[in-house]
Structures are given as structure tokens and as C-alpha cells.
Coordinates of C-alpha atoms in Angstrom, one line a residue:
M1 CA 115.9 95.7 100.4
T2 CA 112.3 95.7 101.6
D3 CA 111.1 97.4 104.7
E4 CA 107.9 95.4 104.8
T5 CA 107.2 94.1 108.3
I6 CA 105.0 91.3 109.5
Y7 CA 103.2 91.5 112.8
E8 CA 102.0 88.1 113.9
V9 CA 99.5 87.5 116.7
S10 CA 98.9 83.9 117.8
L11 CA 95.6 83.4 119.7
D12 CA 94.5 80.5 121.9
V13 CA 90.7 80.8 122.3
D14 CA 88.2 78.9 124.5
A15 CA 86.0 77.0 122.0
A16 CA 82.9 78.0 124.0
V17 CA 83.3 81.6 122.8
A18 CA 85.0 80.9 119.5
A19 CA 82.1 82.0 117.2
E20 CA 81.7 85.3 119.2
F21 CA 85.4 85.8 119.3
L22 CA 85.8 85.3 115.5
L23 CA 83.1 87.9 114.9
W24 CA 84.8 90.4 117.1
L25 CA 88.3 89.5 115.7
R26 CA 87.3 90.1 112.1
A27 CA 86.0 93.6 113.0
H28 CA 89.2 94.2 115.1
I29 CA 91.4 93.2 112.1
G30 CA 89.4 95.6 109.9
E31 CA 89.9 98.4 112.3
I32 CA 93.6 97.7 112.5
C33 CA 94.0 97.4 108.7
A34 CA 92.4 100.9 108.3
L35 CA 95.3 102.4 110.2
P36 CA 98.1 104.2 108.3
G37 CA 100.9 101.8 107.2
F38 CA 98.9 98.6 107.3
L39 CA 98.8 96.8 103.9
G40 CA 96.4 94.0 104.9
A41 CA 96.1 90.9 107.1
D42 CA 95.6 87.2 106.8
L43 CA 93.6 85.2 109.4
H44 CA 94.5 81.5 109.8
E45 CA 93.1 78.6 111.9
V46 CA 96.2 76.7 113.2
G47 CA 96.1 72.9 112.6
E48 CA 99.6 71.9 113.7
P49 CA 100.5 71.9 116.5
A50 CA 96.9 71.0 117.3
P51 CA 95.2 73.1 120.0
A52 CA 94.4 71.7 123.3
P53 CA 91.0 70.1 123.7
G54 CA 88.3 72.7 124.0
R55 CA 90.5 75.4 122.4
L56 CA 90.8 77.1 119.0
A57 CA 94.2 78.2 117.7
L58 CA 94.3 81.2 115.4
C59 CA 97.0 83.3 113.8
V60 CA 96.7 86.8 112.3
R61 CA 99.5 88.1 110.2
Y62 CA 99.4 91.8 109.6
H63 CA 101.4 93.2 106.7
L64 CA 102.8 96.7 107.3
R65 CA 104.7 99.1 105.1
D66 CA 107.6 99.3 107.6
A67 CA 108.7 99.0 111.2
A68 CA 107.8 102.7 111.8
A69 CA 104.2 101.9 111.0
L70 CA 104.2 99.1 113.5
E71 CA 105.8 101.3 116.2
S72 CA 103.1 103.9 115.6
Y73 CA 100.4 101.3 116.0
L74 CA 102.0 99.9 119.2
R75 CA 102.4 103.3 120.7
D76 CA 99.2 105.0 119.7
H77 CA 96.6 102.3 119.2
A78 CA 97.5 98.9 120.6
P79 CA 96.9 99.7 124.3
R80 CA 93.3 100.7 123.7
M81 CA 92.6 98.0 121.1
R82 CA 94.0 95.2 123.3
A83 CA 92.0 96.5 126.3
E84 CA 88.8 96.2 124.3
G85 CA 89.5 92.5 123.6
L86 CA 90.4 91.8 127.2
A87 CA 87.3 93.5 128.5
R88 CA 85.1 91.4 126.3
F89 CA 86.9 88.0 126.6
E90 CA 89.1 88.3 129.7
G91 CA 90.3 84.8 130.7
R92 CA 88.9 83.2 127.6
F93 CA 91.9 83.7 125.3
G94 CA 95.6 84.1 125.3
A95 CA 97.8 86.0 122.8
S96 CA 101.5 86.0 121.9
R97 CA 103.1 88.2 119.3
R98 CA 106.1 88.2 116.9
V99 CA 107.5 90.8 114.6
M100 CA 109.3 89.8 111.3
R101 CA 110.9 91.7 108.5
V102 CA 110.4 90.4 105.0
L103 CA 113.7 89.5 103.3
P104 CA 114.2 90.3 99.6
R105 CA 113.9 87.4 97.2

């Protein structure tokens, strides 16, 4: 059985700040992936369901070694890192999150 965990962040971004947001997001993803237990991440633009007019829908899927690595991130790093995004883009994006465990093949 695998312990690999997926941490998925869905983002709904104001198209007016999309280019700046993407620049920040790519750096943010790199910072997160440098933390212990993170194996990498994939950034996706969501096509379906289509975002509302004037919005950009994105999804980041972080791959982690296990649930303990995610718990460490959520406890020790997430509050600060989330605050940075909110300070820069407050009111210009929304985020929702899911956690999944990879099932064996």
C-alpha cells in the first residue's frame, strides 16, 4: 500500500491579475516543493467546468511522500504562505482544497 498523498488546491482568479498571479504562483509552488516530503507538483488550467467570465480557473496538485508530510506543511508553513498570497491578491482570488491518498494499482 502506498502512503503517497495528493494535496489539491483549486484557484479561481480575477483575469485582470492572472499574469501577475501566475508569476507569483509558480514561485510559490517552487517554495512549497522545496519543503521536506514534497515530491513535486503539477499546475493545470481548468477548462471544464468553464470559469465564470473574467475569471481564470487553476488547479495545483502537490504530490507528497505521505500524510505526515502534509500535516507538517499545514502546521508549520501553510499559515505564513497563505497569508503572503492573501496580502498580495486579497479579494482577487478564491481557493479550495482537497486531500487524497493514492491507491495502489
